[in-house]
Amino acid sequence: MQHAVRPRTLTRPGPVPAPRPRTPRVRSLIDADALHVLHRAARVLLDDLPQLTDRLVAVLQEQEPAYRAAVEGDATGIWQEVHRSLRHSIASLLDPRGARDGARRCTWKIGAARAEQGLPLDALLHAFRLGGSLVWQGLVDETSRAAPEDVRLLVHVASDVWNFVDEHCTLVADAYRQTERQLAWRRENRVRLLAAALLDGTSRIADLPEAAQALDLPEHGRYVVVAVDGTRLDGCSGAQADLGPGVRVHWHTGVDAHYGIALVADGADPVVPPEQAPGARIGVSGVVEGLAAVGEARRLADTALSLCPGSGGTVRLADHLPAALVASSPELGAALVDRLLGPLAHLEPADAEVLLDTLATWLACDGSAQRASRRLYCHRNTVLNRLRRYEQLTGRSLSRPGDLVEVSLALTARTLLRR
C-alpha cells in the first residue's frame, strides 16, 4: 500500500532561493544630515514667506500670461492663494505626515477654484512647477549662505521635494478636471432645461435672454420646430434631420421625439431636404416669431408628425392644413367619419371599401372621373356610378362645395384614425 504522506527525505525539485536581506528602516546618517539641512533652510523660508510670495507672484506675471490677467483682475486674491500654497508646501517639508492632508486640501481647492474661473489648466500646472522651482532654489540659496559645505547634502532630499511637486501637480489637475466636468454637466443640464421650457411653452419672459444665449439663437428671430420620431432612429445624436447648409438649429431630445429649434432666415422658406434616413418620420411646423412662440411651434410640429405615414417621410404643416385640423381634434374627426361615412357600415366590407377607394381617388384627381378611372383600371361610367351610389346612401351631394369639403375631411380623418 502506498504511503499517503510524502517521506521527509524526499528531495524537492529545484533550488530553494535564499531569503533576501531586509532593507533597514532606519535612515542612513547621510540622510539624517540631509534632512537636518533641509529643515533648517525650510524654517528660514517659512519665516520669509511674504517675500517668497511676492517673488512667485512676480514670476507668474512675467512668465505666465494667464496669471498676468488674473493678477490684474484680483491681485489680493492671487497673492493670498499663492501664500497659502507656499505655506502648506514648506510646512510639508518640515512635517510630511502632519501637514500632508492640509496641503492636499489646499491644492484641491486651488484646482477647483481655477477651473470655475476658467484659468487654463496648462497655466495652473506651470504655476505649480514654478512654485516648486522657486522653493527648491530658495532651499539651495539659503543653505549656500548659511553653510556652503552642506549644499551637497541637499542632493539626497531632492527627489522628495520634486516628488511632492509632482504629486500636487497631479492633484491640482484632478481637481481641475473633475470641477470642469461638473461645470460642463451643469451647463448642459441648464441648456436642456431652457430648451425644454421653450418647447413646452412654459419658459418665462425673463428667461428668454438667457435661453437665447445658451442656445446661440436670437431671441426675436423667425423659427420653425422640426419634430423627428425618436422611436424610428437608433443612436440619435442631434443630427436627426438635415436642414440644409448654414441653418442654425438646436436639437433637444424628448421622450417620444427629437425636436430641432431652427432659425429661419428672413425671406426664406423653411425647407427640410427630402434625402433623410430611411424610415425617418419628420414633422415641420409653420413659422413663428421669436423664441417665446416656440412652444406653439412645437405643438404644430407634433401635429405634422402625426400626419406622417408609418413608412416615413416629411410633412410640412403648411402643406396639410385640412388634415392638421382633423388631427388636432380626434374626437371631432371621429364624429365626422361617423356622420359622412357611417351610412356605409351596413354594406359588405369589400363593397364599402370599393366605394371609399373610388371616392378618395376621384378627389385626388381633382374631381376628374376620366383620370380616376385610369388609376382604378375601370370605365369612367363605373366611377360615376359608384359616386352616385355614395350620394344615394348618404344623402350628400358631391356637387355641393360644403358637402365636398366635409367628405374630404371625413376621408382624411378615417385614414388618420386607422393608423
Tab-separated table of C-alpha atoms in Angstrom:
chain	number	residue	atom	x	y	z
A	1	MET	CA	0.000	0.000	0.000
A	2	GLN	CA	1.390	3.411	-0.950
A	3	HIS	CA	2.069	5.961	1.711
A	4	ALA	CA	-0.297	8.922	1.801
A	5	VAL	CA	2.359	11.166	3.361
A	6	ARG	CA	5.486	12.121	1.430
A	7	PRO	CA	8.643	10.948	3.232
A	8	ARG	CA	10.607	13.721	4.809
A	9	THR	CA	13.751	12.598	2.983
A	10	LEU	CA	12.161	13.215	-0.457
A	11	THR	CA	14.130	15.894	-2.283
A	12	ARG	CA	12.087	18.852	-3.525
A	13	PRO	CA	12.669	19.766	-7.171
A	14	GLY	CA	14.534	22.960	-7.969
A	15	PRO	CA	16.836	25.121	-5.872
A	16	VAL	CA	15.400	26.929	-2.856
A	17	PRO	CA	16.004	30.670	-3.156
A	18	ALA	CA	17.925	32.255	-0.376
A	19	PRO	CA	15.978	34.741	1.746
A	20	ARG	CA	16.500	38.356	0.732
A	21	PRO	CA	18.020	40.626	3.343
A	22	ARG	CA	15.512	43.099	4.760
A	23	THR	CA	16.028	46.744	3.936
A	24	PRO	CA	16.835	48.603	7.118
A	25	ARG	CA	14.066	51.026	8.107
A	26	VAL	CA	16.418	53.458	9.797
A	27	ARG	CA	17.739	56.210	7.523
A	28	SER	CA	21.455	56.410	6.987
A	29	LEU	CA	23.475	59.076	8.733
A	30	ILE	CA	23.800	60.959	5.443
A	31	ASP	CA	20.000	61.040	5.056
A	32	ALA	CA	19.628	62.283	8.606
A	33	ASP	CA	22.121	65.052	7.966
A	34	ALA	CA	20.380	65.939	4.716
A	35	LEU	CA	17.027	66.206	6.494
A	36	HIS	CA	18.607	68.450	9.109
A	37	VAL	CA	19.927	70.743	6.369
A	38	LEU	CA	16.547	70.693	4.595
A	39	HIS	CA	14.603	71.565	7.751
A	40	ARG	CA	16.992	74.354	8.652
A	41	ALA	CA	16.585	76.015	5.271
A	42	ALA	CA	12.819	75.398	5.182
A	43	ARG	CA	12.330	77.202	8.504
A	44	VAL	CA	14.076	80.264	7.088
A	45	LEU	CA	11.834	80.178	4.002
A	46	LEU	CA	8.785	79.912	6.218
A	47	ASP	CA	9.883	82.976	8.159
A	48	ASP	CA	10.381	84.911	4.896
A	49	LEU	CA	7.131	83.633	3.372
A	50	PRO	CA	5.698	87.065	2.402
A	51	GLN	CA	8.840	87.919	0.433
A	52	LEU	CA	8.813	84.470	-1.196
A	53	THR	CA	5.168	85.011	-2.134
A	54	ASP	CA	5.977	88.366	-3.722
A	55	ARG	CA	8.716	86.741	-5.788
A	56	LEU	CA	6.491	83.935	-7.039
A	57	VAL	CA	3.667	86.319	-7.959
A	58	ALA	CA	6.163	88.447	-9.881
A	59	VAL	CA	7.486	85.367	-11.709
A	60	LEU	CA	3.944	84.315	-12.606
A	61	GLN	CA	3.178	87.757	-14.002
A	62	GLU	CA	6.356	87.670	-16.047
A	63	GLN	CA	6.213	84.121	-17.402
A	64	GLU	CA	2.517	83.163	-17.491
A	65	PRO	CA	0.107	85.432	-19.445
A	66	ALA	CA	-2.997	83.835	-17.945
A	67	TYR	CA	-1.828	84.671	-14.424
A	68	ARG	CA	-0.866	88.151	-15.541
A	69	ALA	CA	-4.514	88.792	-16.418
A	70	ALA	CA	-5.666	87.100	-13.182
A	71	VAL	CA	-3.391	89.306	-11.066
A	72	GLU	CA	-4.670	92.405	-12.809
A	73	GLY	CA	-8.234	91.327	-12.016
A	74	ASP	CA	-7.712	90.199	-8.417
A	75	ALA	CA	-4.212	90.928	-7.129
A	76	THR	CA	-5.116	90.375	-3.455
A	77	GLY	CA	-6.849	87.055	-4.114
A	78	ILE	CA	-3.940	85.693	-6.174
A	79	TRP	CA	-1.382	86.781	-3.551
A	80	GLN	CA	-3.320	85.076	-0.743
A	81	GLU	CA	-3.743	81.896	-2.798
A	82	VAL	CA	-0.004	81.738	-3.571
A	83	HIS	CA	0.823	82.476	0.072
A	84	ARG	CA	-1.364	79.616	1.343
A	85	SER	CA	0.033	77.170	-1.192
A	86	LEU	CA	3.654	78.024	-0.332
A	87	ARG	CA	2.951	77.843	3.399
A	88	HIS	CA	1.446	74.359	3.100
A	89	SER	CA	4.223	73.200	0.781
A	90	ILE	CA	7.052	74.322	3.053
A	91	ALA	CA	5.251	73.004	6.136
A	92	SER	CA	5.074	69.614	4.405
A	93	LEU	CA	8.872	69.621	4.090
A	94	LEU	CA	9.141	70.126	7.851
A	95	ASP	CA	6.371	67.713	8.865
A	96	PRO	CA	5.342	65.455	5.951
A	97	ARG	CA	2.833	63.419	7.953
A	98	GLY	CA	1.216	66.200	9.941
A	99	ALA	CA	0.927	68.712	7.099
A	100	ARG	CA	0.115	66.337	4.228
A	101	ASP	CA	-3.682	66.455	4.444
A	102	GLY	CA	-3.799	70.230	4.804
A	103	ALA	CA	-1.530	70.680	1.792
A	104	ARG	CA	-3.667	68.336	-0.315
A	105	ARG	CA	-6.860	70.166	0.646
A	106	CYS	CA	-5.284	73.489	-0.239
A	107	THR	CA	-4.148	72.219	-3.652
A	108	TRP	CA	-7.548	70.682	-4.388
A	109	LYS	CA	-9.328	73.960	-3.594
A	110	ILE	CA	-6.983	75.870	-5.886
A	111	GLY	CA	-7.628	73.451	-8.755
A	112	ALA	CA	-11.398	73.639	-8.299
A	113	ALA	CA	-11.425	77.444	-7.969
A	114	ARG	CA	-9.281	77.998	-11.043
A	115	ALA	CA	-11.474	75.646	-13.099
A	116	GLU	CA	-14.551	77.648	-12.107
A	117	GLN	CA	-12.795	80.883	-13.094
A	118	GLY	CA	-11.721	79.472	-16.464
A	119	LEU	CA	-7.956	79.700	-15.949
A	120	PRO	CA	-6.278	77.287	-18.431
A	121	LEU	CA	-5.046	74.058	-16.858
A	122	ASP	CA	-1.650	74.421	-18.540
A	123	ALA	CA	-1.195	77.781	-16.853
A	124	LEU	CA	-2.140	76.306	-13.475
A	125	LEU	CA	0.325	73.421	-13.805
A	126	HIS	CA	3.021	75.853	-14.934
A	127	ALA	CA	2.374	77.937	-11.823
A	128	PHE	CA	2.808	74.910	-9.542
A	129	ARG	CA	6.069	73.944	-11.244
A	130	LEU	CA	7.335	77.499	-10.993
A	131	GLY	CA	6.449	77.441	-7.297
A	132	GLY	CA	8.348	74.171	-6.832
A	133	SER	CA	11.387	75.584	-8.631
A	134	LEU	CA	11.306	78.735	-6.531
A	135	VAL	CA	11.107	76.769	-3.254
A	136	TRP	CA	13.959	74.474	-4.313
A	137	GLN	CA	16.092	77.421	-5.365
A	138	GLY	CA	15.318	79.102	-2.043
A	139	LEU	CA	16.477	75.989	-0.158
A	140	VAL	CA	19.731	75.895	-2.138
A	141	ASP	CA	20.379	79.638	-1.752
A	142	GLU	CA	19.745	79.614	1.991
A	143	THR	CA	21.988	76.587	2.549
A	144	SER	CA	24.713	78.166	0.412
A	145	ARG	CA	24.519	81.297	2.536
A	146	ALA	CA	24.373	79.632	5.958
A	147	ALA	CA	26.546	76.547	5.428
A	148	PRO	CA	28.039	76.181	1.938
A	149	GLU	CA	29.606	72.840	2.806
A	150	ASP	CA	26.102	71.364	3.358
A	151	VAL	CA	24.749	72.139	-0.121
A	152	ARG	CA	25.897	68.731	-1.345
A	153	LEU	CA	23.613	67.077	1.208
A	154	LEU	CA	20.518	68.550	-0.430
A	155	VAL	CA	21.019	66.119	-3.297
A	156	HIS	CA	19.798	63.338	-1.010
A	157	VAL	CA	16.413	65.038	-0.469
A	158	ALA	CA	15.930	66.466	-3.962
A	159	SER	CA	13.763	63.524	-5.048
A	160	ASP	CA	11.492	64.028	-2.014
A	161	VAL	CA	10.988	67.691	-2.901
A	162	TRP	CA	10.236	67.056	-6.572
A	163	ASN	CA	8.044	64.041	-5.820
A	164	PHE	CA	5.981	66.406	-3.669
A	165	VAL	CA	5.729	68.865	-6.579
A	166	ASP	CA	4.686	66.083	-8.991
A	167	GLU	CA	2.104	64.758	-6.545
A	168	HIS	CA	0.478	68.155	-6.187
A	169	CYS	CA	0.567	68.824	-9.937
A	170	THR	CA	-1.370	65.593	-10.385
A	171	LEU	CA	-3.730	66.523	-7.569
A	172	VAL	CA	-4.469	70.015	-8.872
A	173	ALA	CA	-5.061	68.596	-12.382
A	174	ASP	CA	-7.517	66.009	-10.985
A	175	ALA	CA	-9.395	68.707	-9.075
A	176	TYR	CA	-9.462	70.941	-12.143
A	177	ARG	CA	-10.777	68.212	-14.474
A	178	GLN	CA	-13.388	66.994	-12.006
A	179	THR	CA	-14.680	70.526	-11.484
A	180	GLU	CA	-14.596	71.114	-15.242
A	181	ARG	CA	-16.764	68.013	-15.797
A	182	GLN	CA	-19.207	69.163	-13.145
A	183	LEU	CA	-19.409	72.630	-14.690
A	184	ALA	CA	-19.930	71.153	-18.161
A	185	TRP	CA	-22.721	68.920	-16.830
A	186	ARG	CA	-24.370	71.902	-15.159
A	187	ARG	CA	-24.160	73.943	-18.350
A	188	GLU	CA	-25.551	71.092	-20.460
A	189	ASN	CA	-28.306	70.457	-17.958
A	190	ARG	CA	-29.183	74.157	-17.887
A	191	VAL	CA	-29.340	74.213	-21.692
A	192	ARG	CA	-31.609	71.148	-21.642
A	193	LEU	CA	-33.912	72.776	-19.109
A	194	LEU	CA	-34.083	76.038	-21.043
A	195	ALA	CA	-34.779	74.252	-24.349
A	196	ALA	CA	-37.401	72.017	-22.731
A	197	ALA	CA	-39.163	75.051	-21.253
A	198	LEU	CA	-39.228	76.759	-24.654
A	199	LEU	CA	-40.669	73.666	-26.340
A	200	ASP	CA	-43.213	73.106	-23.563
A	201	GLY	CA	-44.300	76.734	-23.702
A	202	THR	CA	-43.519	77.198	-20.005
A	203	SER	CA	-40.491	79.476	-20.402
A	204	ARG	CA	-40.703	82.764	-18.523
A	205	ILE	CA	-40.212	86.008	-20.386
A	206	ALA	CA	-37.353	86.849	-18.037
A	207	ASP	CA	-35.564	83.625	-19.053
A	208	LEU	CA	-35.681	84.282	-22.800
A	209	PRO	CA	-32.388	86.270	-22.982
A	210	GLU	CA	-30.566	83.501	-21.105
A	211	ALA	CA	-32.148	80.863	-23.335
A	212	ALA	CA	-31.109	82.775	-26.446
A	213	GLN	CA	-27.520	82.960	-25.212
A	214	ALA	CA	-27.398	79.317	-24.120
A	215	LEU	CA	-28.855	78.026	-27.396
A	216	ASP	CA	-26.866	80.530	-29.501
A	217	LEU	CA	-30.063	81.734	-31.170
A	218	PRO	CA	-31.527	85.267	-31.398
A	219	GLU	CA	-34.454	85.984	-29.115
A	220	HIS	CA	-36.513	87.710	-31.806
A	221	GLY	CA	-35.800	85.582	-34.885
A	222	ARG	CA	-38.188	83.586	-37.092
A	223	TYR	CA	-38.379	79.925	-36.134
A	224	VAL	CA	-39.791	76.555	-37.108
A	225	VAL	CA	-39.730	73.452	-34.957
A	226	VAL	CA	-38.822	70.155	-36.593
A	227	ALA	CA	-40.114	67.012	-34.845
A	228	VAL	CA	-38.382	63.687	-35.614
A	229	ASP	CA	-39.915	60.426	-34.462
A	230	GLY	CA	-37.454	59.149	-31.864
A	231	THR	CA	-38.761	55.573	-31.940
A	232	ARG	CA	-37.564	55.119	-35.524
A	233	LEU	CA	-33.984	56.284	-35.068
A	234	ASP	CA	-31.121	54.482	-33.354
A	235	GLY	CA	-28.347	56.427	-31.644
A	236	CYS	CA	-29.928	59.826	-32.181
A	237	SER	CA	-27.129	62.355	-31.907
A	238	GLY	CA	-28.719	65.705	-32.601
A	239	ALA	CA	-28.423	65.455	-36.409
A	240	GLN	CA	-31.702	63.706	-36.936
A	241	ALA	CA	-32.805	65.745	-39.908
A	242	ASP	CA	-30.660	67.508	-42.458
A	243	LEU	CA	-31.950	71.062	-42.547
A	244	GLY	CA	-29.557	72.192	-45.234
A	245	PRO	CA	-26.257	74.079	-45.115
A	246	GLY	CA	-25.958	77.135	-42.929
A	247	VAL	CA	-29.154	76.513	-40.940
A	248	ARG	CA	-28.755	77.295	-37.240
A	249	VAL	CA	-30.627	74.715	-35.212
A	250	HIS	CA	-30.615	73.477	-31.626
A	251	TRP	CA	-31.642	69.835	-31.123
A	252	HIS	CA	-33.400	68.637	-27.993
A	253	THR	CA	-34.156	65.024	-27.146
A	254	GLY	CA	-37.701	64.488	-25.901
A	255	VAL	CA	-39.486	61.390	-24.659
A	256	ASP	CA	-41.039	60.245	-27.940
A	257	ALA	CA	-39.488	62.668	-30.423
A	258	HIS	CA	-36.434	64.792	-31.054
A	259	TYR	CA	-37.040	68.477	-31.646
A	260	GLY	CA	-35.000	70.956	-33.636
A	261	ILE	CA	-35.495	74.681	-32.978
A	262	ALA	CA	-34.418	76.049	-36.364
A	263	LEU	CA	-33.773	79.683	-37.200
A	264	VAL	CA	-35.380	80.719	-40.495
A	265	ALA	CA	-33.573	83.376	-42.499
A	266	ASP	CA	-35.589	86.451	-43.442
A	267	GLY	CA	-37.382	85.917	-46.715
A	268	ALA	CA	-36.562	82.193	-46.802
A	269	ASP	CA	-38.920	79.265	-46.624
A	270	PRO	CA	-38.261	76.549	-44.036
A	271	VAL	CA	-37.230	73.550	-46.104
A	272	VAL	CA	-36.240	70.083	-44.934
A	273	PRO	CA	-34.423	68.276	-47.754
A	274	PRO	CA	-36.191	65.036	-48.727
A	275	GLU	CA	-32.998	62.970	-48.517
A	276	GLN	CA	-33.351	61.740	-44.946
A	277	ALA	CA	-32.594	58.475	-43.168
A	278	PRO	CA	-34.728	55.597	-44.469
A	279	GLY	CA	-37.942	55.298	-42.481
A	280	ALA	CA	-37.478	58.645	-40.713
A	281	ARG	CA	-40.742	60.402	-39.872
A	282	ILE	CA	-40.421	64.195	-39.715
A	283	GLY	CA	-42.956	66.922	-38.995
A	284	VAL	CA	-42.271	70.604	-39.639
A	285	SER	CA	-44.271	73.395	-38.015
A	286	GLY	CA	-45.206	76.691	-39.549
A	287	VAL	CA	-43.094	79.784	-38.967
A	288	VAL	CA	-43.440	81.596	-35.627
A	289	GLU	CA	-41.947	84.869	-34.440
A	290	GLY	CA	-39.468	84.789	-31.553
A	291	LEU	CA	-38.374	82.188	-29.012
A	292	ALA	CA	-41.453	82.957	-26.922
A	293	ALA	CA	-43.617	81.244	-29.595
A	294	VAL	CA	-41.510	78.078	-29.864
A	295	GLY	CA	-43.947	76.180	-27.616
A	296	GLU	CA	-46.772	76.750	-30.082
A	297	ALA	CA	-44.496	75.741	-32.950
A	298	ARG	CA	-43.660	72.505	-31.136
A	299	ARG	CA	-47.359	71.635	-30.867
A	300	LEU	CA	-47.766	72.314	-34.595
A	301	ALA	CA	-44.717	70.138	-35.332
A	302	ASP	CA	-46.254	67.312	-33.285
A	303	THR	CA	-49.426	67.649	-35.330
A	304	ALA	CA	-47.424	67.480	-38.562
A	305	LEU	CA	-45.539	64.445	-37.260
A	306	SER	CA	-48.809	62.666	-36.524
A	307	LEU	CA	-49.696	63.033	-40.229
A	308	CYS	CA	-46.544	61.223	-41.391
A	309	PRO	CA	-47.139	57.756	-42.839
A	310	GLY	CA	-45.650	54.826	-40.998
A	311	SER	CA	-43.236	54.155	-43.840
A	312	GLY	CA	-41.558	57.511	-43.254
A	313	GLY	CA	-41.461	60.907	-44.885
A	314	THR	CA	-41.532	64.617	-44.192
A	315	VAL	CA	-44.782	66.513	-43.585
A	316	ARG	CA	-44.812	70.310	-43.574
A	317	LEU	CA	-47.818	71.594	-41.701
A	318	ALA	CA	-48.427	74.404	-44.209
A	319	ASP	CA	-48.998	71.803	-46.949
A	320	HIS	CA	-51.510	69.736	-44.936
A	321	LEU	CA	-53.683	72.229	-43.092
A	322	PRO	CA	-57.047	70.393	-43.586
A	323	ALA	CA	-55.525	67.163	-42.322
A	324	ALA	CA	-53.932	69.065	-39.445
A	325	LEU	CA	-57.321	70.433	-38.429
A	326	VAL	CA	-58.675	66.897	-38.222
A	327	ALA	CA	-55.596	65.533	-36.422
A	328	SER	CA	-55.698	68.305	-33.836
A	329	SER	CA	-59.141	67.157	-32.690
A	330	PRO	CA	-59.503	63.362	-32.953
A	331	GLU	CA	-62.925	63.429	-31.281
A	332	LEU	CA	-64.358	65.762	-33.914
A	333	GLY	CA	-62.679	63.705	-36.623
A	334	ALA	CA	-64.339	60.558	-35.365
A	335	ALA	CA	-67.716	62.333	-35.321
A	336	LEU	CA	-67.146	63.482	-38.887
A	337	VAL	CA	-66.331	59.931	-40.023
A	338	ASP	CA	-69.454	58.597	-38.354
A	339	ARG	CA	-71.628	61.275	-39.956
A	340	LEU	CA	-70.250	61.154	-43.523
A	341	LEU	CA	-69.202	57.523	-43.822
A	342	GLY	CA	-71.354	55.800	-41.229
A	343	PRO	CA	-74.225	55.036	-43.657
A	344	LEU	CA	-71.862	52.655	-45.495
A	345	ALA	CA	-71.441	50.462	-42.446
A	346	HIS	CA	-74.351	48.140	-43.428
A	347	LEU	CA	-72.611	47.206	-46.709
A	348	GLU	CA	-70.286	44.290	-47.138
A	349	PRO	CA	-66.805	45.448	-46.043
A	350	ALA	CA	-65.349	44.825	-49.502
A	351	ASP	CA	-68.185	46.721	-51.166
A	352	ALA	CA	-67.794	49.690	-48.789
A	353	GLU	CA	-64.035	49.698	-49.354
A	354	VAL	CA	-64.545	49.923	-53.120
A	355	LEU	CA	-66.837	52.929	-52.747
A	356	LEU	CA	-64.457	54.741	-50.376
A	357	ASP	CA	-61.414	53.989	-52.520
A	358	THR	CA	-63.208	55.320	-55.596
A	359	LEU	CA	-64.271	58.459	-53.735
A	360	ALA	CA	-60.735	59.119	-52.461
A	361	THR	CA	-59.193	58.544	-55.888
A	362	TRP	CA	-61.743	60.875	-57.538
A	363	LEU	CA	-60.892	63.606	-55.030
A	364	ALA	CA	-57.153	63.046	-55.571
A	365	CYS	CA	-57.760	63.502	-59.330
A	366	ASP	CA	-59.402	66.890	-58.736
A	367	GLY	CA	-62.892	65.532	-59.492
A	368	SER	CA	-61.961	64.025	-62.879
A	369	ALA	CA	-63.797	60.732	-63.452
A	370	GLN	CA	-61.672	60.049	-66.535
A	371	ARG	CA	-58.360	60.288	-64.639
A	372	ALA	CA	-59.780	58.352	-61.691
A	373	SER	CA	-60.882	55.534	-63.997
A	374	ARG	CA	-57.365	55.180	-65.355
A	375	ARG	CA	-55.960	54.887	-61.840
A	376	LEU	CA	-58.638	52.389	-60.826
A	377	TYR	CA	-58.416	50.396	-64.061
A	378	CYS	CA	-62.125	50.663	-64.742
A	379	HIS	CA	-64.527	52.519	-67.066
A	380	ARG	CA	-65.349	56.171	-66.495
A	381	ASN	CA	-69.059	55.319	-66.097
A	382	THR	CA	-68.172	52.852	-63.354
A	383	VAL	CA	-66.582	55.660	-61.390
A	384	LEU	CA	-69.640	57.876	-61.872
A	385	ASN	CA	-71.997	55.057	-60.861
A	386	ARG	CA	-70.049	54.458	-57.620
A	387	LEU	CA	-70.098	58.172	-56.806
A	388	ARG	CA	-73.880	58.349	-57.353
A	389	ARG	CA	-74.323	55.306	-55.148
A	390	TYR	CA	-72.407	57.042	-52.356
A	391	GLU	CA	-74.662	60.081	-52.728
A	392	GLN	CA	-77.778	57.892	-52.540
A	393	LEU	CA	-76.583	56.043	-49.423
A	394	THR	CA	-75.509	59.160	-47.507
A	395	GLY	CA	-77.826	61.850	-48.820
A	396	ARG	CA	-74.807	64.014	-49.669
A	397	SER	CA	-74.206	65.753	-52.960
A	398	LEU	CA	-70.678	65.840	-54.313
A	399	SER	CA	-71.616	68.839	-56.421
A	400	ARG	CA	-72.233	70.991	-53.335
A	401	PRO	CA	-68.985	72.622	-52.071
A	402	GLY	CA	-69.954	72.274	-48.407
A	403	ASP	CA	-70.653	68.539	-48.704
A	404	LEU	CA	-67.486	68.052	-50.736
A	405	VAL	CA	-65.337	69.680	-48.029
A	406	GLU	CA	-66.914	67.526	-45.323
A	407	VAL	CA	-66.417	64.340	-47.350
A	408	SER	CA	-62.768	65.183	-47.962
A	409	LEU	CA	-62.184	65.841	-44.241
A	410	ALA	CA	-64.019	62.663	-43.301
A	411	LEU	CA	-61.793	60.558	-45.579
A	412	THR	CA	-58.707	62.214	-44.104
A	413	ALA	CA	-59.939	61.558	-40.546
A	414	ARG	CA	-60.660	57.914	-41.433
A	415	THR	CA	-57.095	57.468	-42.672
A	416	LEU	CA	-55.605	59.075	-39.581
A	417	LEU	CA	-57.807	57.183	-37.123
A	418	ARG	CA	-56.921	53.841	-38.698
A	419	ARG	CA	-53.169	54.304	-38.005
